[in-house]
mmCIF file of C-alpha atoms and ligand atoms in Angstrom:
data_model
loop_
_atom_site.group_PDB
_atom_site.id
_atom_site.type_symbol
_atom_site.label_atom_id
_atom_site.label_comp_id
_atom_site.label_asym_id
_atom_site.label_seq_id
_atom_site.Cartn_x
_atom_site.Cartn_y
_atom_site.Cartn_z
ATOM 1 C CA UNK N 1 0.000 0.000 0.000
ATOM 2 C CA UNK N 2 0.960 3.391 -0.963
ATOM 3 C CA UNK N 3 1.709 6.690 1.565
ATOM 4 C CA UNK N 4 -2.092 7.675 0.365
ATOM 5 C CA UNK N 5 -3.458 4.820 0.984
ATOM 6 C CA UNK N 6 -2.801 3.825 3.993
ATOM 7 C CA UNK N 7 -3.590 8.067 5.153
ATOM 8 C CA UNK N 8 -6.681 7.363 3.722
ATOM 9 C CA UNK N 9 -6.991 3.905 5.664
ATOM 10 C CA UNK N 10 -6.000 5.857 8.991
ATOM 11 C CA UNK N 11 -8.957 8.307 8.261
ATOM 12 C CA UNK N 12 -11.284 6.309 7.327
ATOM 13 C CA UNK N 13 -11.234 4.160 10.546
ATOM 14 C CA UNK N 14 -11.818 7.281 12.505
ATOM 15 C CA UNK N 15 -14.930 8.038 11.088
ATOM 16 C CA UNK N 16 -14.461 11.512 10.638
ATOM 17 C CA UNK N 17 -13.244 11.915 14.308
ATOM 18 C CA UNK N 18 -9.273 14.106 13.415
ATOM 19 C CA UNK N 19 -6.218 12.106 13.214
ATOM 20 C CA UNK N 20 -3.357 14.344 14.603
ATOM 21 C CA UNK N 21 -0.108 15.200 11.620
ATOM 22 C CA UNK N 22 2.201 14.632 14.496
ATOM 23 C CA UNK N 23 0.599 10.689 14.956
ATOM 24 C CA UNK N 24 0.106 9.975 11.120
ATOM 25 C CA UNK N 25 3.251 10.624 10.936
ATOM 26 C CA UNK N 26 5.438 8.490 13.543
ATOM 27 C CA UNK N 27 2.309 5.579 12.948
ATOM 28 C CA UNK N 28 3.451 5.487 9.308
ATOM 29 C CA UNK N 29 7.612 6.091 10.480
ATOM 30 C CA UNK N 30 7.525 9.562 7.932
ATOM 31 C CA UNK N 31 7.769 12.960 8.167
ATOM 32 C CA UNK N 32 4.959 15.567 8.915
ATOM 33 C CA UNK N 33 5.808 17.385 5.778
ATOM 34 C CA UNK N 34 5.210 14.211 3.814
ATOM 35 C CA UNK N 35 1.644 13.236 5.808
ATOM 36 C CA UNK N 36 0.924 17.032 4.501
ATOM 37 C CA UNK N 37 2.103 16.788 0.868
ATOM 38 C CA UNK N 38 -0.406 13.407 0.815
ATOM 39 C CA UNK N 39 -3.354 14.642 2.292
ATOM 40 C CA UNK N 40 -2.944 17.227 -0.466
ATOM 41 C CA UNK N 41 -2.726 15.376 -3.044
ATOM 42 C CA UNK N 42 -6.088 13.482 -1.985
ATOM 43 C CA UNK N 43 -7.541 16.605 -1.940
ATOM 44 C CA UNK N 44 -7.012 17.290 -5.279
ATOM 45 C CA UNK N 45 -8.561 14.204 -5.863
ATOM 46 C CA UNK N 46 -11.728 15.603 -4.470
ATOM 47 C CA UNK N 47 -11.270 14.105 -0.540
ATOM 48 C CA UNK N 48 -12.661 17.064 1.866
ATOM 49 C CA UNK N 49 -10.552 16.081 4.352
ATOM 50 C CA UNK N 50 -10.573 19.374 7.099
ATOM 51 C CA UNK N 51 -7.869 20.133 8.905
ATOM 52 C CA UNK N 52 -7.314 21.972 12.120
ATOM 53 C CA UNK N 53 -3.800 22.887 13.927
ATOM 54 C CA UNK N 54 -4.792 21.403 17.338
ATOM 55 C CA UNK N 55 -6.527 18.584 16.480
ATOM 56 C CA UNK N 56 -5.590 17.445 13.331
ATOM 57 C CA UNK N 57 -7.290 15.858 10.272
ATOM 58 C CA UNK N 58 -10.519 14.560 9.526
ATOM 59 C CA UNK N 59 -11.956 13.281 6.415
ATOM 60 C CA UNK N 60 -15.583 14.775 5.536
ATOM 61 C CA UNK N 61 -16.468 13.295 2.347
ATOM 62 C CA UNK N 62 -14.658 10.714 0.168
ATOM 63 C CA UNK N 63 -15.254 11.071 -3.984
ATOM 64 C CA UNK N 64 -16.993 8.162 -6.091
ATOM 65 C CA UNK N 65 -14.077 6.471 -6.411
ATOM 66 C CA UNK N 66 -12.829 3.055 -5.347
ATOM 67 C CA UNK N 67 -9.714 3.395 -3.981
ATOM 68 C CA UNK N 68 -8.722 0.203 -3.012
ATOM 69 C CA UNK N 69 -7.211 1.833 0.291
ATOM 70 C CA UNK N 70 -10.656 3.115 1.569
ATOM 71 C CA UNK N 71 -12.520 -0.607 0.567
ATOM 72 C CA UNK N 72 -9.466 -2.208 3.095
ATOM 73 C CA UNK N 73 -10.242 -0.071 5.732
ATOM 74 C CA UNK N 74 -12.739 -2.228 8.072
ATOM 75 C CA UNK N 75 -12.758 -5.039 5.536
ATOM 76 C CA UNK N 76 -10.739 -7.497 8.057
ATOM 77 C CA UNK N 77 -11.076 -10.225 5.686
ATOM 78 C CA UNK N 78 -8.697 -13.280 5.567
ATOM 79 C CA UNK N 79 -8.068 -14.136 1.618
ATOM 80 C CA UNK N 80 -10.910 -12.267 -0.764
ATOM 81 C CA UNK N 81 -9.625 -8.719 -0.992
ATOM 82 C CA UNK N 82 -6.553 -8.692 0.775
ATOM 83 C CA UNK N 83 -4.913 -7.055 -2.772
ATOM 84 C CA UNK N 84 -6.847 -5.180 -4.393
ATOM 85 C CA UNK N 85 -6.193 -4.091 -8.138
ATOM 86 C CA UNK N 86 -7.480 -1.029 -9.400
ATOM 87 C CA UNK N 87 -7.649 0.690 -12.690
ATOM 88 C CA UNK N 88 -9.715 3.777 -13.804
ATOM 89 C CA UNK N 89 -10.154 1.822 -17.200
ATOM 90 C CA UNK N 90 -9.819 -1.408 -19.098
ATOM 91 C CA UNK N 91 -11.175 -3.662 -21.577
ATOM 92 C CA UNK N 92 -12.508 -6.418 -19.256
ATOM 93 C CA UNK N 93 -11.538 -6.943 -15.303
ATOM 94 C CA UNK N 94 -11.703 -10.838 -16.100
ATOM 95 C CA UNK N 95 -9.597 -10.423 -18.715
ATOM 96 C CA UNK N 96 -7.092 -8.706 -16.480
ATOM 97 C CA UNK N 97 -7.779 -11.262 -13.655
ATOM 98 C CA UNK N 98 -6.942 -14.510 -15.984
ATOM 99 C CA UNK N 99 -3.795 -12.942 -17.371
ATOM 100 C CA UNK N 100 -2.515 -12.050 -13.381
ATOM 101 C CA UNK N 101 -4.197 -15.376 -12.440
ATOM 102 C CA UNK N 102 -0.577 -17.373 -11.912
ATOM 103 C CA UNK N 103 1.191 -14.756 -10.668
ATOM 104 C CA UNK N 104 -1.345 -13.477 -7.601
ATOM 105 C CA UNK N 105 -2.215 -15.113 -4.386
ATOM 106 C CA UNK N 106 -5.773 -16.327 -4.072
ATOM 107 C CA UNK N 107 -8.583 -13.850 -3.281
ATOM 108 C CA UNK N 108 -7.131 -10.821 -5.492
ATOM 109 C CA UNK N 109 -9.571 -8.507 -6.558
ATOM 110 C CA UNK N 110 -9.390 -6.750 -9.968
ATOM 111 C CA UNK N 111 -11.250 -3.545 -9.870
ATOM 112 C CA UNK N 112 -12.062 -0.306 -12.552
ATOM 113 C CA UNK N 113 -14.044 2.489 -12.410
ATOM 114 C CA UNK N 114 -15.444 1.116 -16.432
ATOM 115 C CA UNK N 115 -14.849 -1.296 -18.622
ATOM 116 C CA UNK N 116 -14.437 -0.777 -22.521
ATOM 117 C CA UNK N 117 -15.311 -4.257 -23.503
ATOM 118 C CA UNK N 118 -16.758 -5.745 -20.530
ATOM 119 C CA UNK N 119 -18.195 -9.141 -21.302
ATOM 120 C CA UNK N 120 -21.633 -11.204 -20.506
ATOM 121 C CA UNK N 121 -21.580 -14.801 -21.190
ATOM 122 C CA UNK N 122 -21.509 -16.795 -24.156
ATOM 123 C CA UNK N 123 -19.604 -13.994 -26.215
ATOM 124 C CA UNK N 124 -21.824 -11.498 -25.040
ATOM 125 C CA UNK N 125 -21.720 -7.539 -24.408
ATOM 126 C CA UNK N 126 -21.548 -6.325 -20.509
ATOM 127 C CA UNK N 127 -22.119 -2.688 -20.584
ATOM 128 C CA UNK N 128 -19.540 -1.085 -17.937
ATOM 129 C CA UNK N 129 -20.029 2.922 -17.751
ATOM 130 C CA UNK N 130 -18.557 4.378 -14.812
ATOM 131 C CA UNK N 131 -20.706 4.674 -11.739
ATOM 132 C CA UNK N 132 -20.935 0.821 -11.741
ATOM 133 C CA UNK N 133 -18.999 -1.702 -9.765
ATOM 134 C CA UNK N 134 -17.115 -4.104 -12.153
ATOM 135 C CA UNK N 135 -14.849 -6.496 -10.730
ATOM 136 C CA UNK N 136 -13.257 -9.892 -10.152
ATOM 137 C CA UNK N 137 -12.140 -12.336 -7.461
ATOM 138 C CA UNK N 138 -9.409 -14.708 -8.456
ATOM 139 C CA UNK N 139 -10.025 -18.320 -6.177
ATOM 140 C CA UNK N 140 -7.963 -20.960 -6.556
ATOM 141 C CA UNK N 141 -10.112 -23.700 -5.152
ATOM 142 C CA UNK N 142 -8.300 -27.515 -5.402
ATOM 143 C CA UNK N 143 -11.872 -28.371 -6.427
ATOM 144 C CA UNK N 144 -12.509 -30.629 -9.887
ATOM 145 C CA UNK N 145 -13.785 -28.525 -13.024
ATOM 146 C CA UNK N 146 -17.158 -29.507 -12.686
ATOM 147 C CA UNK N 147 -17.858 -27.877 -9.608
ATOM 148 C CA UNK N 148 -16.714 -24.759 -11.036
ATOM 149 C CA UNK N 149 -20.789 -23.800 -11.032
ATOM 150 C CA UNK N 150 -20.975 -23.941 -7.949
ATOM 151 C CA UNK N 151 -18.835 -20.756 -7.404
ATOM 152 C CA UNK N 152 -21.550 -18.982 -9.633
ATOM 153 C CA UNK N 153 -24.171 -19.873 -7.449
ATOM 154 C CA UNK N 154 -22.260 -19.235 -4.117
ATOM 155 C CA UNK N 155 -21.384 -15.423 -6.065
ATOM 156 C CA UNK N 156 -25.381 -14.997 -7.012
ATOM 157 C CA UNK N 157 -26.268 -15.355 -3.098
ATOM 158 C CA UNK N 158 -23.244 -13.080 -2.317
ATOM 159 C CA UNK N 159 -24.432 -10.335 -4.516
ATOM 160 C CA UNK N 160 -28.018 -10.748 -3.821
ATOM 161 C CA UNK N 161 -27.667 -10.925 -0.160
ATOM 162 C CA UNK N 162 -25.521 -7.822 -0.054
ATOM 163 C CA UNK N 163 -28.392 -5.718 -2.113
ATOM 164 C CA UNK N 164 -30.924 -6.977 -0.170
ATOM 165 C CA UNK N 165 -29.084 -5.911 2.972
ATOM 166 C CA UNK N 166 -29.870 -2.700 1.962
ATOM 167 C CA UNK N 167 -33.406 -2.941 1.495
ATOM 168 C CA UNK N 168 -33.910 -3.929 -1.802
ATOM 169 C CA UNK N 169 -35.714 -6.823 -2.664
ATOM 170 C CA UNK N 170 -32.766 -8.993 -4.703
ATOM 171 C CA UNK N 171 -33.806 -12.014 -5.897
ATOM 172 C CA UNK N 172 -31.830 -14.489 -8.253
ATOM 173 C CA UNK N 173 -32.826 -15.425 -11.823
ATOM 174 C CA UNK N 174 -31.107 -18.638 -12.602
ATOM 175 C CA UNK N 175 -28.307 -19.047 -13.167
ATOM 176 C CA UNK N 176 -26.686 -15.615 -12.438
ATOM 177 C CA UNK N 177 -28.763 -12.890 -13.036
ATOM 178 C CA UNK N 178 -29.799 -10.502 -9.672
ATOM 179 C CA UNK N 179 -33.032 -8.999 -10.439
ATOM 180 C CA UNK N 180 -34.657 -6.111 -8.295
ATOM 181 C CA UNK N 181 -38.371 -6.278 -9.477
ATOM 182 C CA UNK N 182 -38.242 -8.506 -12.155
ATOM 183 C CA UNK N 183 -35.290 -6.311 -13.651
ATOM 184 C CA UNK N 184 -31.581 -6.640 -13.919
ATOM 185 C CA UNK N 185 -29.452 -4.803 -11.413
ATOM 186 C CA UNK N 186 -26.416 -7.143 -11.721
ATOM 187 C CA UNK N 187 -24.928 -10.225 -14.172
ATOM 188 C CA UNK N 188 -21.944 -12.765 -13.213
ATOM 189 C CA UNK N 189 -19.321 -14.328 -15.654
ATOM 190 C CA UNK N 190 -17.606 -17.337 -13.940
ATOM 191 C CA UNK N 191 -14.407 -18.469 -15.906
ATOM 192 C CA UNK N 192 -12.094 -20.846 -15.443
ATOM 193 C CA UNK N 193 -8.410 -22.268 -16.297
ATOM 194 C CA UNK N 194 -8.003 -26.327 -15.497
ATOM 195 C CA UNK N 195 -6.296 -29.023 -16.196
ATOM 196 C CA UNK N 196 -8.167 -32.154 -16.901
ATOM 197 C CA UNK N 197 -8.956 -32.902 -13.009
ATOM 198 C CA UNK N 198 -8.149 -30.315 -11.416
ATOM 199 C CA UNK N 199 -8.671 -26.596 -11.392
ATOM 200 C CA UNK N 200 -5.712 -23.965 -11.885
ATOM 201 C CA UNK N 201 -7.986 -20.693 -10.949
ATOM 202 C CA UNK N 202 -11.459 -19.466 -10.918
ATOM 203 C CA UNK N 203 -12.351 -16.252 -12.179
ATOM 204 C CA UNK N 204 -15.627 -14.810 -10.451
ATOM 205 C CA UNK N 205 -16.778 -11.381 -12.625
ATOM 206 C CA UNK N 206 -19.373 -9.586 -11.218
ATOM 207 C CA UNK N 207 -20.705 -6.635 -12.413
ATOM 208 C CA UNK N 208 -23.312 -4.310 -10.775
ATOM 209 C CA UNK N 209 -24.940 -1.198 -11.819
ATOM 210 C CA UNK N 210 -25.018 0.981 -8.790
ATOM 211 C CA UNK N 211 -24.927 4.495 -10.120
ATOM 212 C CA UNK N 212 -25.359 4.042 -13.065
ATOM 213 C CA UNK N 213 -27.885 5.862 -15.544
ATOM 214 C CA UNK N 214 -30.029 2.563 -16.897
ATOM 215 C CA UNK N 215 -31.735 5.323 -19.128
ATOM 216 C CA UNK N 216 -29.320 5.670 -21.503
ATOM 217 C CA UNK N 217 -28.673 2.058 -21.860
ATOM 218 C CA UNK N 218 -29.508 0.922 -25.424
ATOM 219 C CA UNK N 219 -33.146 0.170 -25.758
ATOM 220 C CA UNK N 220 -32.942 -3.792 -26.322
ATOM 221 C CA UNK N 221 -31.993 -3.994 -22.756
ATOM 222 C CA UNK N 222 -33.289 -0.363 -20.990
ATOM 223 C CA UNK N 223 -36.408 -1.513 -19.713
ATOM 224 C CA UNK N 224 -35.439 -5.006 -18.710
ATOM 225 C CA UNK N 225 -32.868 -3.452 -16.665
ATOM 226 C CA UNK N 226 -32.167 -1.410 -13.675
ATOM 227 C CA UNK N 227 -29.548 0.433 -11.062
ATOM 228 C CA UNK N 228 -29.340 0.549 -7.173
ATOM 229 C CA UNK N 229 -29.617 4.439 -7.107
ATOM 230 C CA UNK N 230 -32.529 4.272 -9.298
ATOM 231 C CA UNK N 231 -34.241 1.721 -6.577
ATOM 232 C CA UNK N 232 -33.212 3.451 -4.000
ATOM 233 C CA UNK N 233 -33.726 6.982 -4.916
ATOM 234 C CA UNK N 234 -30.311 7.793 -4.032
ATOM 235 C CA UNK N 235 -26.494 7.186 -4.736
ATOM 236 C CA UNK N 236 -25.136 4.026 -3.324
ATOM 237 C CA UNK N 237 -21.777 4.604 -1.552
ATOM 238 C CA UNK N 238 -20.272 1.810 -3.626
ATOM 239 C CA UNK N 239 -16.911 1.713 -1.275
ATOM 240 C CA UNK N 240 -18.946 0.497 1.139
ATOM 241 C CA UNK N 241 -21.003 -2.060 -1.128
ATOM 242 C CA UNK N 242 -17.757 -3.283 -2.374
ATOM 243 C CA UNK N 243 -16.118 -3.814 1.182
ATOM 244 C CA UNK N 244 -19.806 -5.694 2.105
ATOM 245 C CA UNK N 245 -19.891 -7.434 -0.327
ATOM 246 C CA UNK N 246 -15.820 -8.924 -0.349
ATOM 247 C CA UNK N 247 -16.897 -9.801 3.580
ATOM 248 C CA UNK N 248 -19.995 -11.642 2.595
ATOM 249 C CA UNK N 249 -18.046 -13.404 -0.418
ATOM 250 C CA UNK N 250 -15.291 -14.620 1.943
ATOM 251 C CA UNK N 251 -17.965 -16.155 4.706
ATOM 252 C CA UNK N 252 -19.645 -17.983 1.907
ATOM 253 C CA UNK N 253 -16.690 -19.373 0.345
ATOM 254 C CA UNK N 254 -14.832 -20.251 3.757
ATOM 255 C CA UNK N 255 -18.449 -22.353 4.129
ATOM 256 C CA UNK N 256 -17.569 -23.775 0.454
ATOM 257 C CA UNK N 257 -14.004 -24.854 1.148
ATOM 258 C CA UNK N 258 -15.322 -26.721 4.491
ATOM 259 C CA UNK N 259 -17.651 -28.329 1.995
ATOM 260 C CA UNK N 260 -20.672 -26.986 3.120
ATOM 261 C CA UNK N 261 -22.581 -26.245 -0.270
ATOM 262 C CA UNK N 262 -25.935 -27.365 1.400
ATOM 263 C CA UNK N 263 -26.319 -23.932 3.047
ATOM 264 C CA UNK N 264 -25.388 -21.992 0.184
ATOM 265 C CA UNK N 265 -28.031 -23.742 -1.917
ATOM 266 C CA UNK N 266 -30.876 -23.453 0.653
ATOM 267 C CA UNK N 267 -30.261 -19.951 0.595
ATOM 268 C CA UNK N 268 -29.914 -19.462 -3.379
ATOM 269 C CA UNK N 269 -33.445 -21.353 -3.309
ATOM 270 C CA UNK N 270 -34.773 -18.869 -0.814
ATOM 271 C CA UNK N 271 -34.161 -15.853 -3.189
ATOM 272 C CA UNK N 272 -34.612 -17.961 -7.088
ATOM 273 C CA UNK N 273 -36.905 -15.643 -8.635
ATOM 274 C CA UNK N 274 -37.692 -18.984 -11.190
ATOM 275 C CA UNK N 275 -37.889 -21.658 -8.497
ATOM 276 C CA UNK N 276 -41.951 -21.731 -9.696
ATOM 277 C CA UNK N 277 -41.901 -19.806 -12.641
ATOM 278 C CA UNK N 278 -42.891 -21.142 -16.533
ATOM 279 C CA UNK N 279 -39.421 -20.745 -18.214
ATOM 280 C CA UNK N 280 -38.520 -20.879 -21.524
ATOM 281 C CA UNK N 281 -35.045 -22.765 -21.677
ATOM 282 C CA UNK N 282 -32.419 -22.466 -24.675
ATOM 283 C CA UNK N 283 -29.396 -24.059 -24.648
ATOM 284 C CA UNK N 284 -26.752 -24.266 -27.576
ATOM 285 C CA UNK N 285 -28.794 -27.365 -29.203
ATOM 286 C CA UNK N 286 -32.758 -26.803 -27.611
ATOM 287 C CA UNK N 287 -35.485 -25.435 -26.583
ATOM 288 C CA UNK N 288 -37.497 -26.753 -23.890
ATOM 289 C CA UNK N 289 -40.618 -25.300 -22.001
ATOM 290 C CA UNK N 290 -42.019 -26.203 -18.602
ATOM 291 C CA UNK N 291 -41.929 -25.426 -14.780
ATOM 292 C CA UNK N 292 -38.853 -24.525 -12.834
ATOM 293 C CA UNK N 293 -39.140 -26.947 -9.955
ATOM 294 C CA UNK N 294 -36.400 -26.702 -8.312
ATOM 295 C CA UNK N 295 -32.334 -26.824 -8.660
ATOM 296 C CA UNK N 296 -30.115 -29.911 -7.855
ATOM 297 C CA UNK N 297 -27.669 -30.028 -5.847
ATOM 298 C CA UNK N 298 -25.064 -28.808 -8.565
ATOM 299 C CA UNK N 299 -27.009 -25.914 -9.549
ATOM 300 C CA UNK N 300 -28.518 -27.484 -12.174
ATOM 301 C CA UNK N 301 -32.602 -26.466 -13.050
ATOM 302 C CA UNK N 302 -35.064 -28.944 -12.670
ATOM 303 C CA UNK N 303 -38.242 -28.078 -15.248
ATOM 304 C CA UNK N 304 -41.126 -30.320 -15.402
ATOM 305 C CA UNK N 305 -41.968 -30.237 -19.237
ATOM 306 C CA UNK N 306 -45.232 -32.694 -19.019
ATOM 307 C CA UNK N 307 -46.976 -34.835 -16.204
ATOM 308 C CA UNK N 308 -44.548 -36.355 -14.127
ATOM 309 C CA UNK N 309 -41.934 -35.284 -17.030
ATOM 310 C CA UNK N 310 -38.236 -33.688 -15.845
ATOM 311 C CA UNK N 311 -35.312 -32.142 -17.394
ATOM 312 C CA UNK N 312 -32.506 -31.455 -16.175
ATOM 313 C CA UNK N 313 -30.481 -28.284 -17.231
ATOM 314 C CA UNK N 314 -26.760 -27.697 -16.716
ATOM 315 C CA UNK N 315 -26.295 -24.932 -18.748
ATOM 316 C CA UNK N 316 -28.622 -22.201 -21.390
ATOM 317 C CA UNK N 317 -30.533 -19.075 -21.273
ATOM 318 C CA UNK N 318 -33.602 -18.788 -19.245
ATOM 319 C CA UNK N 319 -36.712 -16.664 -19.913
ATOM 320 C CA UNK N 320 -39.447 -16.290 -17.552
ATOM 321 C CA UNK N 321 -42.748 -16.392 -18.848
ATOM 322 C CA UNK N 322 -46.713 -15.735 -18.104
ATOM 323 C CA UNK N 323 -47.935 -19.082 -16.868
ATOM 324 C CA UNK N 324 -50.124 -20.855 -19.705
HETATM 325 C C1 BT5 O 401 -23.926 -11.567 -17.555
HETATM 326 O O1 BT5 O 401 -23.936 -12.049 -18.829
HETATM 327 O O2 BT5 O 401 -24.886 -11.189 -16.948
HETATM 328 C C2 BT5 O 401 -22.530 -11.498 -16.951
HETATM 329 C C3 BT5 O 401 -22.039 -10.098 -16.743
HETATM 330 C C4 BT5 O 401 -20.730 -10.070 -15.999
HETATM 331 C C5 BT5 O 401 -20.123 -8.702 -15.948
HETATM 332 C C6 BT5 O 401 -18.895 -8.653 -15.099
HETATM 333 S S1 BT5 O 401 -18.336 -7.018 -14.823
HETATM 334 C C7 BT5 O 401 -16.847 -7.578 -14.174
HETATM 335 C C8 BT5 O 401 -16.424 -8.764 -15.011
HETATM 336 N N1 BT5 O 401 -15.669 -8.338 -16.160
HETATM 337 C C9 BT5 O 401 -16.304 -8.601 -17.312
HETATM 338 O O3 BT5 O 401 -15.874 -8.339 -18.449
HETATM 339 N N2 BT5 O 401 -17.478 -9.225 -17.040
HETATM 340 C C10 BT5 O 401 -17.681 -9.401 -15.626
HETATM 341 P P1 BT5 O 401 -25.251 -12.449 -19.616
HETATM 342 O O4 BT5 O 401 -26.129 -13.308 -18.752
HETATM 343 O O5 BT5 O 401 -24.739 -13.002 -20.886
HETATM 344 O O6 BT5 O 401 -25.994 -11.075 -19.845
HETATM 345 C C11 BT5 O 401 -25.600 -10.180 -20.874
HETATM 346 C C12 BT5 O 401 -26.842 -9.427 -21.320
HETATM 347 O O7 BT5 O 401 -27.277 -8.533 -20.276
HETATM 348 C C13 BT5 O 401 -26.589 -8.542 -22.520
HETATM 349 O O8 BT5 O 401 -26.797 -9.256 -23.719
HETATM 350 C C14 BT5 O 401 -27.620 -7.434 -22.353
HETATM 351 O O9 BT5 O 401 -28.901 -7.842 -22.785
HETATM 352 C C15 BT5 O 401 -27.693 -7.284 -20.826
HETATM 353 N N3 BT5 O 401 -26.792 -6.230 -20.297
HETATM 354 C C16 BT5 O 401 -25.617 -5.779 -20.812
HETATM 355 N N4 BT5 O 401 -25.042 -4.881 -20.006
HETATM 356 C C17 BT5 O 401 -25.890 -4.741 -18.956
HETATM 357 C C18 BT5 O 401 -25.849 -3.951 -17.764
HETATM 358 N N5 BT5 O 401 -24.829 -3.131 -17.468
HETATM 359 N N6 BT5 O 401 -26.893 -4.078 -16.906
HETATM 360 C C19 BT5 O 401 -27.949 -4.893 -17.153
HETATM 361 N N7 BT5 O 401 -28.040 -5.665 -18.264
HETATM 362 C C20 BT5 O 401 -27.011 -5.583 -19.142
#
């Protein structure tokens, strides 16, 4: 971490309360002058950070931005988040995340304020503007490939439970969509690198439109989709979203390297927004139509298609639709 960073760490934790010069400085072993030249410099940034001569600093309000620094602050995770990479701009954070994949230790979190060609699944667009959160979690799980769904799952309850945990009503549309009334707030794009039995690294993308303007999203998705500030009326302070939900992501995948899936899945059940819903299913070679029963304990959907009649399906696109 950086001089700034860990400042910006020092103020956060105080919660606005002032941080003396004098005990930044021989905290962080520098001089005053060089606490001073910092706490500039994040002012330019657009920090209000006020400052008086007895008592010290204190930071009033932080910009939009998600300085890895101010997400640490509090996080007190053990693995997911402890490094943090941040860009203002790329093409893709999973592309970033599979190229630093080998070289990072588990739980590394590529971050960027947009994306320029984020991606969706199956070759798919992922509109990133800035305002939204778009990142990914590297896991290196010594789990075989075909579990690798599983980690999709575990990231829909993450993302869901951390939206509804501020009063929104998330619910999951399988396999990875988080819906907030029936429309989109947030996708997930789960890669992976393997060999034949085992897996190398898991790439967990998820990408959530917090302040974002939905409006001027391109009409083939605007109405089908939506953003936390629009739900809530407000901005989201999206440090703070991210830092929730890094702390809910490591508590469910602690419970996923004990091998407890089971509670994971009862609670992905609890918020499927198609667990009872007519669906129309495509995958890369059909079409099938029926009732979303349930999901198996791979994350598989169970539709009944006829009397007594069930598919099961790994893998495809899934439309809900008005009940026959
Ligand atoms: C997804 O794909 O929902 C997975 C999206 C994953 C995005 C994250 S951001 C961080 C990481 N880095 C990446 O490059 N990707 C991941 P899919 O189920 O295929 O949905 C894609 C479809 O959602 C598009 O075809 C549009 O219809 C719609 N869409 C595109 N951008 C959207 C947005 N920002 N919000 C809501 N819907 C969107």
């Amino acid at each position: 971490m950086n001089l700034k960073d860990k400042i910006i760490v020092k103020l956060v934790v105080n919660k606005g309360k002032p941080v003396s010069g004098e005990a930044l400085a021989s905290e962080l072993s520098v001089s005053r002058a060089a606490v001073w030249k910092q706490v500039k410099a994040l002012r330019e940034e657009g920090y209000i950070i006020e400052s008086s001569t007895n008592l010290g600093y204190s930071l009033i309000k932080s910009p939009d931005i998600l300085r890895p620094g101010e997400i640490k602050a509090g996080l007190g995770t053990k693995i997911i988040g402890k490094e943090i990479k941040y860009f203002r701009e790329t093409e893709s954070t999973n592309i970033l995340a599979k190229e630093m994949a080998d070289s990072v230790d588990e739980g590394t979190v590529v971050i960027a304020e947009f994306q320029t060609e984020g991606r969706g699944r199956l070759g798919r667009k992922w509109l990133s503007p800035e305002g939204g959160i778009w990142l990914s979690i590297i896991l290196k799980p010594r789990i075989q490939p075909q579990y690798t769904p599983r980690l999709t799952l575990l990231a829909g309850v993450c993302a869901a439970k951390t939206i509804q945990g501020m009063g929104l009503p998330a619910k999951i549309k399988w396999p990875n969509d988080i819906l907030i009334n029936g429309k989109k707030v947030c996708g997930i794009l789960t890669e992976m690198g393997a060999e034949v039995d085992l897996v190398d690294y898991i790439i967990v993308g998820i990408g959530i439109d917090a302040n974002v303007n939905t409006e001027s999203f391109p009409e083939e998705f605007r109405d089908s989709s939506t953003s936390l500030r629009k739900e809530l009326g407000e901005d989201v302070d999206r440090v703070a979203f991210v830092r929730k939900l890094l702390i809910e992501f490591e508590a469910l995948y602690l419970n996923f390297l004990k091998g407890d899936f089971h509670s994971i899945l009862d609670e992905w059940r609890s918020m499927s927004a198609t667990i009872g819903e007519w669906v129309k299913i495509s995958t890369q070679t059909r079409t099938i139509y029926g009732e979303a029963i349930g999901v198996d304990g791979e994350g598989a959907l169970i539709i009944e298609t006829g009397e007594g009649q069930l598919e099961k399906i790994v893998a495809g696109n899934c439309e809900h639709l008005r009940r026959p």
